[in-house]
C-alpha cells in the first residue's frame, strides 16, 4: 500500500508520511481539508507565509499579475497565510468575522483552518497591512505614493486596524505632506479622507476641511471614500 499523503498548511505542499500506513478514508480526508468560504481558482500559487504557522489563508478572488518592483507581493502571490490571533487582536473587522456565529469563525473553530476571500483590496496593499498586523515592520515600505497611501487608508478603515498602522502612517504622510493641495480637488478629498482615518494628523484635517468650507458649493461627491457624512455636507 502506498504511503499516505497529507496536506500541510505550511505552504499547502504535499509530503509523504515517514511510515507506510493505509490510505485514509474519503471521510477522513474530507475532515482534514481546509474549509473554503468561496470558490478558489484552480491554478493557485502556494500562499505567501506572513505567518508560517498561521491557521488562515486570506486570498483575493481575482489573482492579478504583480510586478515585484512596483509592489510588495513576491512574484504573483495573492494568497497569504496568516494568524487568526493576530488578525483578531489588531482588527475589529476580523475579530467579529472569526466569532463562532459567522461561517468563517465556525469553520476555523471546527477544522482548525479556513480560507477567507478578501474583496476589493489590492494584494500589495493587503500585504502591507498584514505585515503590520503580524509585527513584521522590516517588511513594510517607508515610502508610498499618494494612491498607495489612499488605498491603505481605505483598507485600514474597512478592517478597523488603525492602531497598528498609525505609526507608519505618520511616516508616509510626512513624506507626502508637501503634496497636500491648496484648492478644492479630488486630491484634496483624498487627503481629507486620509486625515479622517489617521486622526492624529489634525493639521491636514483642519487644512482640507477649511478649503472645503471656503471653496465647495455644497455637499460634495466623495467617490466612495470613507469620509463622514458630517464632513461631506459642510457648507460655507
PDB file of C-alpha atoms in Angstrom:
ATOM      1  CA  UNK A   1       0.000   0.000   0.000  1.00  0.00           C
ATOM      2  CA  UNK A   2       1.393   3.415  -0.919  1.00  0.00           C
ATOM      3  CA  UNK A   3       2.299   5.823   1.906  1.00  0.00           C
ATOM      4  CA  UNK A   4      -0.440   8.271   2.804  1.00  0.00           C
ATOM      5  CA  UNK A   5      -0.099  11.819   1.529  1.00  0.00           C
ATOM      6  CA  UNK A   6      -1.161  14.613   3.830  1.00  0.00           C
ATOM      7  CA  UNK A   7      -1.736  18.284   3.222  1.00  0.00           C
ATOM      8  CA  UNK A   8       0.387  20.656   5.284  1.00  0.00           C
ATOM      9  CA  UNK A   9      -0.886  24.166   5.953  1.00  0.00           C
ATOM     10  CA  UNK A  10       2.729  25.326   5.820  1.00  0.00           C
ATOM     11  CA  UNK A  11       2.740  26.200   2.127  1.00  0.00           C
ATOM     12  CA  UNK A  12      -0.024  23.664   1.468  1.00  0.00           C
ATOM     13  CA  UNK A  13       2.546  21.302  -0.064  1.00  0.00           C
ATOM     14  CA  UNK A  14       2.055  17.551  -0.236  1.00  0.00           C
ATOM     15  CA  UNK A  15       4.546  15.436   1.677  1.00  0.00           C
ATOM     16  CA  UNK A  16       4.939  11.720   2.246  1.00  0.00           C
ATOM     17  CA  UNK A  17       4.478  10.169   5.648  1.00  0.00           C
ATOM     18  CA  UNK A  18       7.585   8.653   7.226  1.00  0.00           C
ATOM     19  CA  UNK A  19       5.792   5.356   7.768  1.00  0.00           C
ATOM     20  CA  UNK A  20       3.707   3.286   5.400  1.00  0.00           C
ATOM     21  CA  UNK A  21       0.111   3.464   6.584  1.00  0.00           C
ATOM     22  CA  UNK A  22      -3.177   2.613   4.882  1.00  0.00           C
ATOM     23  CA  UNK A  23      -4.796   5.319   2.806  1.00  0.00           C
ATOM     24  CA  UNK A  24      -7.186   7.488   4.791  1.00  0.00           C
ATOM     25  CA  UNK A  25     -10.852   7.036   4.095  1.00  0.00           C
ATOM     26  CA  UNK A  26     -12.690   9.586   1.998  1.00  0.00           C
ATOM     27  CA  UNK A  27     -14.415  10.901   5.120  1.00  0.00           C
ATOM     28  CA  UNK A  28     -11.095  11.275   6.963  1.00  0.00           C
ATOM     29  CA  UNK A  29      -9.630  13.154   4.019  1.00  0.00           C
ATOM     30  CA  UNK A  30     -12.640  15.455   3.939  1.00  0.00           C
ATOM     31  CA  UNK A  31     -12.255  16.141   7.672  1.00  0.00           C
ATOM     32  CA  UNK A  32      -8.677  17.376   7.223  1.00  0.00           C
ATOM     33  CA  UNK A  33      -9.352  19.730   4.318  1.00  0.00           C
ATOM     34  CA  UNK A  34      -9.325  23.476   4.997  1.00  0.00           C
ATOM     35  CA  UNK A  35     -12.811  24.931   4.776  1.00  0.00           C
ATOM     36  CA  UNK A  36     -13.369  27.221   1.802  1.00  0.00           C
ATOM     37  CA  UNK A  37     -15.773  30.118   2.211  1.00  0.00           C
ATOM     38  CA  UNK A  38     -15.613  30.911  -1.507  1.00  0.00           C
ATOM     39  CA  UNK A  39     -14.670  29.171  -4.725  1.00  0.00           C
ATOM     40  CA  UNK A  40     -10.905  29.311  -5.269  1.00  0.00           C
ATOM     41  CA  UNK A  41      -9.351  29.444  -8.729  1.00  0.00           C
ATOM     42  CA  UNK A  42      -7.740  26.073  -9.572  1.00  0.00           C
ATOM     43  CA  UNK A  43      -4.370  27.475 -10.692  1.00  0.00           C
ATOM     44  CA  UNK A  44      -3.109  28.976  -7.433  1.00  0.00           C
ATOM     45  CA  UNK A  45       0.361  29.610  -6.132  1.00  0.00           C
ATOM     46  CA  UNK A  46       1.269  28.438  -2.627  1.00  0.00           C
ATOM     47  CA  UNK A  47       0.353  31.153  -0.125  1.00  0.00           C
ATOM     48  CA  UNK A  48       2.901  33.757   0.872  1.00  0.00           C
ATOM     49  CA  UNK A  49       3.698  32.995   4.501  1.00  0.00           C
ATOM     50  CA  UNK A  50       3.188  36.088   6.596  1.00  0.00           C
ATOM     51  CA  UNK A  51       2.996  33.597   9.469  1.00  0.00           C
ATOM     52  CA  UNK A  52       4.292  30.098   8.556  1.00  0.00           C
ATOM     53  CA  UNK A  53       2.257  28.642  11.421  1.00  0.00           C
ATOM     54  CA  UNK A  54      -0.866  30.599  10.548  1.00  0.00           C
ATOM     55  CA  UNK A  55      -4.271  28.944  10.513  1.00  0.00           C
ATOM     56  CA  UNK A  56      -5.935  31.219   7.952  1.00  0.00           C
ATOM     57  CA  UNK A  57      -5.392  31.717   4.234  1.00  0.00           C
ATOM     58  CA  UNK A  58      -6.570  35.115   3.006  1.00  0.00           C
ATOM     59  CA  UNK A  59      -6.908  35.370  -0.751  1.00  0.00           C
ATOM     60  CA  UNK A  60      -8.013  37.872  -3.339  1.00  0.00           C
ATOM     61  CA  UNK A  61     -10.635  36.257  -5.610  1.00  0.00           C
ATOM     62  CA  UNK A  62      -9.143  37.726  -8.776  1.00  0.00           C
ATOM     63  CA  UNK A  63      -5.442  36.915  -8.846  1.00  0.00           C
ATOM     64  CA  UNK A  64      -3.613  39.715 -10.679  1.00  0.00           C
ATOM     65  CA  UNK A  65      -0.087  39.691 -12.007  1.00  0.00           C
ATOM     66  CA  UNK A  66       2.042  41.871  -9.759  1.00  0.00           C
ATOM     67  CA  UNK A  67       5.407  43.354 -10.641  1.00  0.00           C
ATOM     68  CA  UNK A  68       7.587  42.857  -7.573  1.00  0.00           C
ATOM     69  CA  UNK A  69       9.451  46.063  -8.433  1.00  0.00           C
ATOM     70  CA  UNK A  70       6.210  48.045  -8.110  1.00  0.00           C
ATOM     71  CA  UNK A  71       4.532  46.297  -5.207  1.00  0.00           C
ATOM     72  CA  UNK A  72       5.334  44.297  -2.109  1.00  0.00           C
ATOM     73  CA  UNK A  73       3.916  40.914  -3.089  1.00  0.00           C
ATOM     74  CA  UNK A  74       6.628  38.405  -4.068  1.00  0.00           C
ATOM     75  CA  UNK A  75       6.052  37.075  -7.580  1.00  0.00           C
ATOM     76  CA  UNK A  76       2.406  36.559  -8.440  1.00  0.00           C
ATOM     77  CA  UNK A  77       1.159  35.624  -4.989  1.00  0.00           C
ATOM     78  CA  UNK A  78      -2.289  36.750  -3.978  1.00  0.00           C
ATOM     79  CA  UNK A  79      -2.801  34.285  -1.104  1.00  0.00           C
ATOM     80  CA  UNK A  80      -1.464  34.884   2.383  1.00  0.00           C
ATOM     81  CA  UNK A  81      -1.029  32.510   5.318  1.00  0.00           C
ATOM     82  CA  UNK A  82      -1.776  34.447   8.488  1.00  0.00           C
ATOM     83  CA  UNK A  83      -2.576  34.046  12.176  1.00  0.00           C
ATOM     84  CA  UNK A  84      -6.157  34.303  13.388  1.00  0.00           C
ATOM     85  CA  UNK A  85      -4.931  35.537  16.783  1.00  0.00           C
ATOM     86  CA  UNK A  86      -3.012  38.416  15.227  1.00  0.00           C
ATOM     87  CA  UNK A  87      -5.941  39.332  12.986  1.00  0.00           C
ATOM     88  CA  UNK A  88      -8.474  39.294  15.817  1.00  0.00           C
ATOM     89  CA  UNK A  89      -6.219  41.309  18.116  1.00  0.00           C
ATOM     90  CA  UNK A  90      -5.423  44.057  15.600  1.00  0.00           C
ATOM     91  CA  UNK A  91      -8.606  44.255  13.531  1.00  0.00           C
ATOM     92  CA  UNK A  92     -12.132  44.757  14.843  1.00  0.00           C
ATOM     93  CA  UNK A  93     -13.403  43.510  11.475  1.00  0.00           C
ATOM     94  CA  UNK A  94     -11.642  40.146  11.772  1.00  0.00           C
ATOM     95  CA  UNK A  95     -12.447  39.898  15.473  1.00  0.00           C
ATOM     96  CA  UNK A  96     -16.143  39.904  14.561  1.00  0.00           C
ATOM     97  CA  UNK A  97     -15.716  37.703  11.482  1.00  0.00           C
ATOM     98  CA  UNK A  98     -13.892  34.965  13.397  1.00  0.00           C
ATOM     99  CA  UNK A  99     -16.568  34.531  16.042  1.00  0.00           C
ATOM    100  CA  UNK A 100     -18.385  31.204  16.008  1.00  0.00           C
ATOM    101  CA  UNK A 101     -21.636  32.849  14.930  1.00  0.00           C
ATOM    102  CA  UNK A 102     -20.139  33.532  11.474  1.00  0.00           C
ATOM    103  CA  UNK A 103     -19.343  30.862   8.886  1.00  0.00           C
ATOM    104  CA  UNK A 104     -15.635  31.728   8.848  1.00  0.00           C
ATOM    105  CA  UNK A 105     -15.285  31.600  12.621  1.00  0.00           C
ATOM    106  CA  UNK A 106     -17.316  28.416  12.876  1.00  0.00           C
ATOM    107  CA  UNK A 107     -15.168  26.717  10.226  1.00  0.00           C
ATOM    108  CA  UNK A 108     -11.967  27.798  11.966  1.00  0.00           C
ATOM    109  CA  UNK A 109     -13.233  26.509  15.303  1.00  0.00           C
ATOM    110  CA  UNK A 110     -14.287  23.135  13.890  1.00  0.00           C
ATOM    111  CA  UNK A 111     -11.497  22.456  11.401  1.00  0.00           C
ATOM    112  CA  UNK A 112      -8.579  24.450  12.756  1.00  0.00           C
ATOM    113  CA  UNK A 113      -8.010  26.303   9.476  1.00  0.00           C
ATOM    114  CA  UNK A 114     -10.032  28.297   6.987  1.00  0.00           C
ATOM    115  CA  UNK A 115      -9.635  30.128   3.690  1.00  0.00           C
ATOM    116  CA  UNK A 116     -11.270  33.554   3.502  1.00  0.00           C
ATOM    117  CA  UNK A 117     -11.670  35.799   0.448  1.00  0.00           C
ATOM    118  CA  UNK A 118     -10.738  39.460   0.766  1.00  0.00           C
ATOM    119  CA  UNK A 119     -12.650  41.528  -1.757  1.00  0.00           C
ATOM    120  CA  UNK A 120     -11.762  44.943  -3.148  1.00  0.00           C
ATOM    121  CA  UNK A 121      -8.258  45.099  -1.670  1.00  0.00           C
ATOM    122  CA  UNK A 122      -5.160  45.011  -3.843  1.00  0.00           C
ATOM    123  CA  UNK A 123      -2.721  42.254  -2.849  1.00  0.00           C
ATOM    124  CA  UNK A 124       0.207  44.633  -2.325  1.00  0.00           C
ATOM    125  CA  UNK A 125      -1.917  46.855  -0.079  1.00  0.00           C
ATOM    126  CA  UNK A 126      -3.233  43.843   1.827  1.00  0.00           C
ATOM    127  CA  UNK A 127       0.302  42.568   2.396  1.00  0.00           C
ATOM    128  CA  UNK A 128       1.416  45.895   3.881  1.00  0.00           C
ATOM    129  CA  UNK A 129      -1.427  45.695   6.400  1.00  0.00           C
ATOM    130  CA  UNK A 130      -0.799  42.021   7.160  1.00  0.00           C
ATOM    131  CA  UNK A 131       2.891  42.663   7.792  1.00  0.00           C
ATOM    132  CA  UNK A 132       1.973  45.442  10.220  1.00  0.00           C
ATOM    133  CA  UNK A 133      -0.638  43.283  11.936  1.00  0.00           C
ATOM    134  CA  UNK A 134       1.929  40.498  12.397  1.00  0.00           C
ATOM    135  CA  UNK A 135       4.689  42.804  13.650  1.00  0.00           C
ATOM    136  CA  UNK A 136       6.860  42.387  10.532  1.00  0.00           C
ATOM    137  CA  UNK A 137       7.842  46.056  10.404  1.00  0.00           C
ATOM    138  CA  UNK A 138      11.049  45.402   8.459  1.00  0.00           C
ATOM    139  CA  UNK A 139       8.918  44.208   5.562  1.00  0.00           C
ATOM    140  CA  UNK A 140       6.921  47.452   5.457  1.00  0.00           C
ATOM    141  CA  UNK A 141       7.974  50.186   2.980  1.00  0.00           C
ATOM    142  CA  UNK A 142       8.927  53.578   4.378  1.00  0.00           C
ATOM    143  CA  UNK A 143       7.666  55.443   1.322  1.00  0.00           C
ATOM    144  CA  UNK A 144       4.438  55.174  -0.642  1.00  0.00           C
ATOM    145  CA  UNK A 145       2.795  57.012  -3.491  1.00  0.00           C
ATOM    146  CA  UNK A 146      -0.348  59.008  -2.767  1.00  0.00           C
ATOM    147  CA  UNK A 147      -2.577  56.396  -4.484  1.00  0.00           C
ATOM    148  CA  UNK A 148      -0.992  53.665  -2.344  1.00  0.00           C
ATOM    149  CA  UNK A 149      -1.475  55.701   0.832  1.00  0.00           C
ATOM    150  CA  UNK A 150      -5.071  56.326  -0.187  1.00  0.00           C
ATOM    151  CA  UNK A 151      -5.657  52.594  -0.715  1.00  0.00           C
ATOM    152  CA  UNK A 152      -4.096  51.773   2.659  1.00  0.00           C
ATOM    153  CA  UNK A 153      -6.267  54.363   4.403  1.00  0.00           C
ATOM    154  CA  UNK A 154      -9.408  52.893   2.811  1.00  0.00           C
ATOM    155  CA  UNK A 155      -8.363  49.343   3.759  1.00  0.00           C
ATOM    156  CA  UNK A 156      -7.410  50.441   7.280  1.00  0.00           C
ATOM    157  CA  UNK A 157     -10.829  51.987   7.745  1.00  0.00           C
ATOM    158  CA  UNK A 158     -12.546  48.862   6.386  1.00  0.00           C
ATOM    159  CA  UNK A 159     -10.593  46.375   8.509  1.00  0.00           C
ATOM    160  CA  UNK A 160     -10.625  48.734  11.512  1.00  0.00           C
ATOM    161  CA  UNK A 161      -6.948  48.247  12.285  1.00  0.00           C
ATOM    162  CA  UNK A 162      -5.983  51.905  12.731  1.00  0.00           C
ATOM    163  CA  UNK A 163      -3.781  51.420  15.782  1.00  0.00           C
ATOM    164  CA  UNK A 164      -1.271  49.063  14.146  1.00  0.00           C
ATOM    165  CA  UNK A 165      -0.997  51.278  11.051  1.00  0.00           C
ATOM    166  CA  UNK A 166      -0.810  54.663  12.754  1.00  0.00           C
ATOM    167  CA  UNK A 167       2.961  54.883  13.332  1.00  0.00           C
ATOM    168  CA  UNK A 168       3.840  54.033   9.739  1.00  0.00           C
ATOM    169  CA  UNK A 169       1.002  56.233   8.515  1.00  0.00           C
ATOM    170  CA  UNK A 170       2.783  59.152  10.161  1.00  0.00           C
ATOM    171  CA  UNK A 171       5.971  58.322   8.253  1.00  0.00           C
ATOM    172  CA  UNK A 172       4.145  58.010   4.932  1.00  0.00           C
ATOM    173  CA  UNK A 173       2.129  61.185   5.457  1.00  0.00           C
ATOM    174  CA  UNK A 174       5.175  63.220   6.435  1.00  0.00           C
ATOM    175  CA  UNK A 175       6.953  62.155   3.239  1.00  0.00           C
ATOM    176  CA  UNK A 176       3.979  63.220   1.093  1.00  0.00           C
ATOM    177  CA  UNK A 177       2.706  66.198   3.072  1.00  0.00           C
ATOM    178  CA  UNK A 178       4.090  68.697   0.556  1.00  0.00           C
ATOM    179  CA  UNK A 179       1.555  67.321  -1.946  1.00  0.00           C
ATOM    180  CA  UNK A 180      -1.468  68.472   0.064  1.00  0.00           C
ATOM    181  CA  UNK A 181      -3.300  70.786  -2.380  1.00  0.00           C
ATOM    182  CA  UNK A 182      -4.349  74.338  -1.600  1.00  0.00           C
ATOM    183  CA  UNK A 183      -7.519  74.212  -3.699  1.00  0.00           C
ATOM    184  CA  UNK A 184     -10.625  72.034  -3.752  1.00  0.00           C
ATOM    185  CA  UNK A 185      -9.889  68.954  -5.888  1.00  0.00           C
ATOM    186  CA  UNK A 186     -10.003  65.166  -5.929  1.00  0.00           C
ATOM    187  CA  UNK A 187      -6.567  65.013  -4.297  1.00  0.00           C
ATOM    188  CA  UNK A 188      -7.845  67.292  -1.551  1.00  0.00           C
ATOM    189  CA  UNK A 189     -10.698  64.850  -0.909  1.00  0.00           C
ATOM    190  CA  UNK A 190      -8.147  62.035  -0.708  1.00  0.00           C
ATOM    191  CA  UNK A 191      -6.095  63.956   1.848  1.00  0.00           C
ATOM    192  CA  UNK A 192      -9.241  64.750   3.812  1.00  0.00           C
ATOM    193  CA  UNK A 193     -10.065  61.038   3.903  1.00  0.00           C
ATOM    194  CA  UNK A 194      -6.509  60.113   4.952  1.00  0.00           C
ATOM    195  CA  UNK A 195      -6.618  62.634   7.788  1.00  0.00           C
ATOM    196  CA  UNK A 196     -10.033  61.301   8.858  1.00  0.00           C
ATOM    197  CA  UNK A 197      -8.751  57.726   9.060  1.00  0.00           C
ATOM    198  CA  UNK A 198      -5.486  58.660  10.783  1.00  0.00           C
ATOM    199  CA  UNK A 199      -6.871  61.284  13.145  1.00  0.00           C
ATOM    200  CA  UNK A 200      -3.551  62.126  14.786  1.00  0.00           C
ATOM    201  CA  UNK A 201      -2.795  64.332  11.768  1.00  0.00           C
ATOM    202  CA  UNK A 202      -5.163  67.121  12.716  1.00  0.00           C
ATOM    203  CA  UNK A 203      -3.265  69.862  10.847  1.00  0.00           C
ATOM    204  CA  UNK A 204      -4.028  68.261   7.473  1.00  0.00           C
ATOM    205  CA  UNK A 205      -7.619  67.633   8.518  1.00  0.00           C
ATOM    206  CA  UNK A 206      -8.070  71.273   9.515  1.00  0.00           C
ATOM    207  CA  UNK A 207      -6.465  72.496   6.287  1.00  0.00           C
ATOM    208  CA  UNK A 208      -8.549  70.309   3.980  1.00  0.00           C
ATOM    209  CA  UNK A 209     -11.839  70.958   5.747  1.00  0.00           C
ATOM    210  CA  UNK A 210     -11.139  74.705   5.690  1.00  0.00           C
ATOM    211  CA  UNK A 211     -10.595  74.523   1.922  1.00  0.00           C
ATOM    212  CA  UNK A 212     -13.825  72.555   1.523  1.00  0.00           C
ATOM    213  CA  UNK A 213     -15.758  75.107   3.578  1.00  0.00           C
ATOM    214  CA  UNK A 214     -14.348  78.006   1.585  1.00  0.00           C
ATOM    215  CA  UNK A 215     -14.462  76.546  -1.918  1.00  0.00           C
ATOM    216  CA  UNK A 216     -17.105  73.796  -2.075  1.00  0.00           C
ATOM    217  CA  UNK A 217     -20.502  74.981  -3.284  1.00  0.00           C
ATOM    218  CA  UNK A 218     -22.388  72.417  -1.209  1.00  0.00           C
ATOM    219  CA  UNK A 219     -22.344  68.720  -0.336  1.00  0.00           C
ATOM    220  CA  UNK A 220     -19.691  67.068  -2.489  1.00  0.00           C
ATOM    221  CA  UNK A 221     -19.186  63.655  -4.036  1.00  0.00           C
ATOM    222  CA  UNK A 222     -16.505  61.652  -2.225  1.00  0.00           C
ATOM    223  CA  UNK A 223     -16.150  58.869  -4.828  1.00  0.00           C
ATOM    224  CA  UNK A 224     -16.869  56.230  -2.146  1.00  0.00           C
ATOM    225  CA  UNK A 225     -14.011  57.448   0.044  1.00  0.00           C
ATOM    226  CA  UNK A 226     -14.707  56.834   3.762  1.00  0.00           C
ATOM    227  CA  UNK A 227     -15.378  60.468   4.663  1.00  0.00           C
ATOM    228  CA  UNK A 228     -18.021  61.024   7.375  1.00  0.00           C
ATOM    229  CA  UNK A 229     -21.354  62.434   6.210  1.00  0.00           C
ATOM    230  CA  UNK A 230     -20.968  65.340   8.621  1.00  0.00           C
ATOM    231  CA  UNK A 231     -17.921  66.468   6.633  1.00  0.00           C
ATOM    232  CA  UNK A 232     -19.330  65.765   3.168  1.00  0.00           C
ATOM    233  CA  UNK A 233     -22.177  68.135   3.878  1.00  0.00           C
ATOM    234  CA  UNK A 234     -20.145  71.081   5.157  1.00  0.00           C
ATOM    235  CA  UNK A 235     -21.003  74.392   3.547  1.00  0.00           C
ATOM    236  CA  UNK A 236     -19.799  77.942   3.743  1.00  0.00           C
TER     237      UNK A 236
END
